[in-house]
Amino acid sequence: QSVLTQPPSASGTPGQRVTISCSGSTSNIGSNFVYWYQHLPGTAPKLLISMNNQRPSGVPDRFSGSKSGTSASLAISGLRSEDEADYYCAAWDDRLSGRVFGGGTKLTVL
Amino acid sequence: EMQLVESGGGLVQPGGSLRLSCGASGSTFNSYAMSWVRQAPGKGLEWVSTLSGSGNTYYADSVKGRFTISRDNSKNTLYLQMNSLRAEDTAIYYCAKDPRPYYDAWGYFDFWGQGTPVTVSS
């Protein structure tokens, strides 16, 4: 059971906007930054969003992050087939004194 | 930009040992905290262990006392010694780098390797 809660799956058609939610608590998302990672099985996970809403160099502006209270969201606009991957949220947990992940959301581009 | 390449995974019997390696290139290895993160079959990512730039070690409760993280800065290599392995340790193990030398609330994983598979089975 992951500390952060994500929907197991999401889907959309090319060009659509999709959002993936991540729910936590006051000890993690509520008091720390949220990070998002993109992972295609068999490859290296990739940092997509840092510090709630910052895109590292090279990440398209189609990807955006937001946080409100104890929840966070990743939005992907102009969906493309290459966006089909697993997406994970992560944060520091003050109570556990460690980094925690969500269970991951598998995004399917129909 | 740092490149990370894991090796050392394989099939091991329950109770056995295995040592994973992570070779780093492209950046000053000893300036950063380095970690191991794993993904069990059909499961999400799970943080396993971190070694800070100053040498402090941190472990998930599930591996504490069984796994040991270390590094050889002269070889730009991170290690994970895994002892008393259990079936639930079966996973792909990823090496990941922090942008800072600390393991704290301000850190995150900015670069990852492609992982090495570990299977614990008789």
XYZ file of C-alpha atoms in Angstrom:
232
model
C 0.000 0.000 0.000
C 1.630 3.226 -1.172
C 1.704 6.292 1.084
C 0.546 8.517 -1.788
C -2.622 7.543 -3.649
C -2.916 7.659 -7.434
C -5.548 6.223 -9.771
C -4.174 3.014 -11.292
C -5.059 4.058 -14.823
C -5.924 7.014 -17.016
C -6.553 7.377 -20.719
C -7.130 9.896 -23.450
C -7.085 10.363 -27.186
C -4.375 12.226 -29.106
C -4.661 15.975 -28.609
C -6.720 15.695 -25.432
C -5.830 17.010 -21.978
C -5.446 14.455 -19.214
C -4.910 14.973 -15.512
C -3.515 12.498 -12.995
C -4.175 13.047 -9.313
C -2.014 12.280 -6.291
C -3.456 12.351 -2.791
C -1.446 12.443 0.404
C -1.540 13.908 3.884
C -0.271 16.821 5.947
C 2.985 14.963 6.645
C 3.937 14.658 2.975
C 2.205 16.625 0.206
C 0.711 19.062 2.694
C 4.114 20.252 3.883
C 6.636 19.342 1.172
C 7.257 19.607 -2.544
C 5.723 17.135 -4.987
C 7.678 15.539 -7.819
C 6.457 13.640 -10.859
C 8.318 10.919 -12.755
C 7.577 9.333 -16.127
C 8.509 5.691 -16.544
C 8.391 3.526 -19.613
C 8.920 -0.089 -18.497
C 12.428 -1.263 -19.267
C 13.845 2.242 -19.340
C 15.189 4.718 -16.816
C 12.509 6.717 -14.994
C 12.605 10.396 -15.921
C 12.025 13.447 -13.745
C 9.075 15.300 -15.248
C 8.115 17.912 -12.650
C 10.070 19.142 -9.633
C 9.043 21.340 -6.706
C 5.306 21.060 -7.478
C 5.365 22.775 -10.866
C 8.891 23.218 -12.254
C 9.811 21.561 -15.531
C 13.425 20.419 -15.895
C 15.217 21.410 -19.045
C 13.967 19.400 -22.012
C 10.519 18.590 -20.636
C 7.838 19.946 -22.988
C 5.493 22.617 -21.663
C 2.618 20.230 -22.400
C 3.393 18.827 -18.956
C 2.411 20.857 -15.903
C 2.102 20.231 -12.183
C 0.051 21.791 -9.435
C -0.546 21.319 -5.733
C -3.346 22.288 -3.394
C -3.417 21.286 0.243
C -2.704 17.575 0.515
C -3.282 16.798 -3.164
C -1.357 17.323 -6.362
C -2.039 16.898 -10.050
C -0.112 16.312 -13.233
C -1.696 17.651 -16.408
C -0.711 16.613 -19.897
C -2.123 18.667 -22.729
C -1.971 17.896 -26.446
C -1.679 14.205 -25.640
C 0.678 12.221 -27.886
C 1.203 8.504 -28.365
C 4.699 8.773 -26.895
C 3.173 9.963 -23.603
C 1.922 6.421 -22.980
C 3.813 5.458 -19.835
C 3.543 5.026 -16.073
C 3.500 8.225 -14.020
C 4.516 8.419 -10.369
C 4.166 11.207 -7.841
C 6.628 11.474 -4.959
C 7.218 13.597 -1.892
C 9.139 13.692 1.368
C 7.200 12.406 4.359
C 8.011 14.178 7.637
C 6.550 11.398 9.787
C 8.528 8.652 8.026
C 11.582 10.896 7.473
C 11.890 9.559 3.970
C 10.792 9.818 0.367
C 7.529 8.170 -0.592
C 5.942 7.378 -3.937
C 2.454 6.957 -5.242
C 1.439 3.598 -6.634
C 1.720 4.861 -10.188
C -0.808 5.633 -12.926
C -0.661 3.841 -16.253
C -1.566 6.286 -19.005
C -2.997 4.832 -22.184
C -3.290 6.899 -25.350
C -6.263 5.497 -27.229
C 24.398 15.230 -17.250
C 25.206 12.026 -15.399
C 24.763 8.561 -16.870
C 24.063 5.674 -14.514
C 24.472 1.986 -15.400
C 23.441 -0.752 -12.971
C 24.776 -4.302 -12.974
C 24.986 -7.351 -10.762
C 21.376 -8.488 -10.765
C 20.373 -12.093 -11.228
C 18.684 -15.142 -9.767
C 19.471 -16.007 -6.153
C 17.968 -18.433 -3.665
C 16.131 -17.236 -0.557
C 18.634 -16.461 2.152
C 21.339 -15.760 -0.392
C 23.353 -12.633 -1.150
C 23.931 -10.393 -4.125
C 25.884 -7.201 -4.708
C 24.566 -4.607 -7.129
C 26.772 -1.977 -8.741
C 25.958 1.372 -10.306
C 28.604 2.995 -12.466
C 28.368 6.760 -12.926
C 29.843 8.919 -15.652
C 29.482 12.481 -16.818
C 29.602 14.316 -13.505
C 31.384 14.563 -10.156
C 30.074 11.471 -8.449
C 30.941 12.247 -4.845
C 29.121 15.589 -4.797
C 25.696 14.002 -4.712
C 23.551 11.748 -2.607
C 22.968 8.448 -4.400
C 20.096 6.039 -3.900
C 18.613 2.698 -4.790
C 14.927 2.475 -5.700
C 13.164 -0.755 -6.632
C 10.049 -1.866 -8.460
C 8.582 -5.250 -7.665
C 6.613 -7.033 -10.411
C 3.274 -5.314 -10.929
C 4.027 -2.784 -8.185
C 5.089 0.846 -7.966
C 8.406 2.415 -7.132
C 9.800 1.944 -3.616
C 12.752 3.808 -2.118
C 15.317 1.357 -0.701
C 18.396 3.210 0.490
C 20.390 6.438 0.187
C 24.021 7.341 0.765
C 24.596 11.050 1.312
C 27.591 12.952 -0.014
C 29.058 13.013 3.503
C 28.645 9.253 3.964
C 25.447 9.048 6.005
C 23.315 6.019 5.178
C 19.540 5.648 5.189
C 17.445 2.508 4.707
C 13.812 1.564 4.272
C 12.525 -0.473 7.220
C 11.956 -3.433 4.891
C 15.691 -3.806 4.186
C 17.305 -2.406 7.340
C 19.854 -4.824 8.767
C 20.015 -6.860 5.548
C 21.159 -4.363 2.896
C 24.256 -2.151 2.956
C 24.823 0.815 0.652
C 28.329 2.033 -0.087
C 30.334 3.877 -2.719
C 33.825 3.952 -4.167
C 34.410 7.520 -5.275
C 37.662 6.597 -7.028
C 35.673 4.266 -9.279
C 32.547 6.449 -9.494
C 30.563 3.411 -8.391
C 27.676 2.915 -5.968
C 27.007 -0.492 -4.435
C 24.164 -2.282 -2.716
C 25.125 -5.389 -0.770
C 21.984 -7.464 -0.275
C 22.049 -10.286 2.287
C 19.389 -12.639 3.658
C 17.358 -12.118 0.518
C 13.650 -12.870 0.540
C 11.128 -13.520 -2.212
C 9.658 -10.077 -1.584
C 12.995 -8.511 -2.562
C 12.364 -9.619 -6.151
C 12.330 -6.413 -8.193
C 14.107 -4.274 -10.710
C 16.625 -2.188 -8.790
C 17.324 1.340 -10.036
C 20.206 3.593 -9.130
C 19.215 7.247 -8.800
C 21.053 10.502 -8.218
C 20.131 13.560 -6.169
C 21.037 17.085 -7.320
C 22.462 17.781 -3.832
C 24.650 15.838 -1.380
C 21.884 15.529 1.232
C 18.996 13.156 1.831
C 16.277 15.479 3.065
C 12.959 17.101 2.208
C 14.612 19.347 -0.371
C 15.984 16.517 -2.456
C 14.668 14.397 -5.271
C 15.932 12.021 -7.965
C 17.070 13.939 -11.031
C 18.738 11.091 -12.942
C 18.102 7.376 -12.970
C 19.675 4.270 -14.454
C 17.797 1.657 -16.466
C 17.793 -0.863 -13.646
C 19.027 -4.384 -12.991
C 16.626 -7.257 -12.221
C 16.869 -9.315 -9.066
C 14.890 -12.531 -8.665
C 14.827 -14.350 -5.332
C 13.492 -17.850 -5.850
C 14.353 -21.464 -5.163
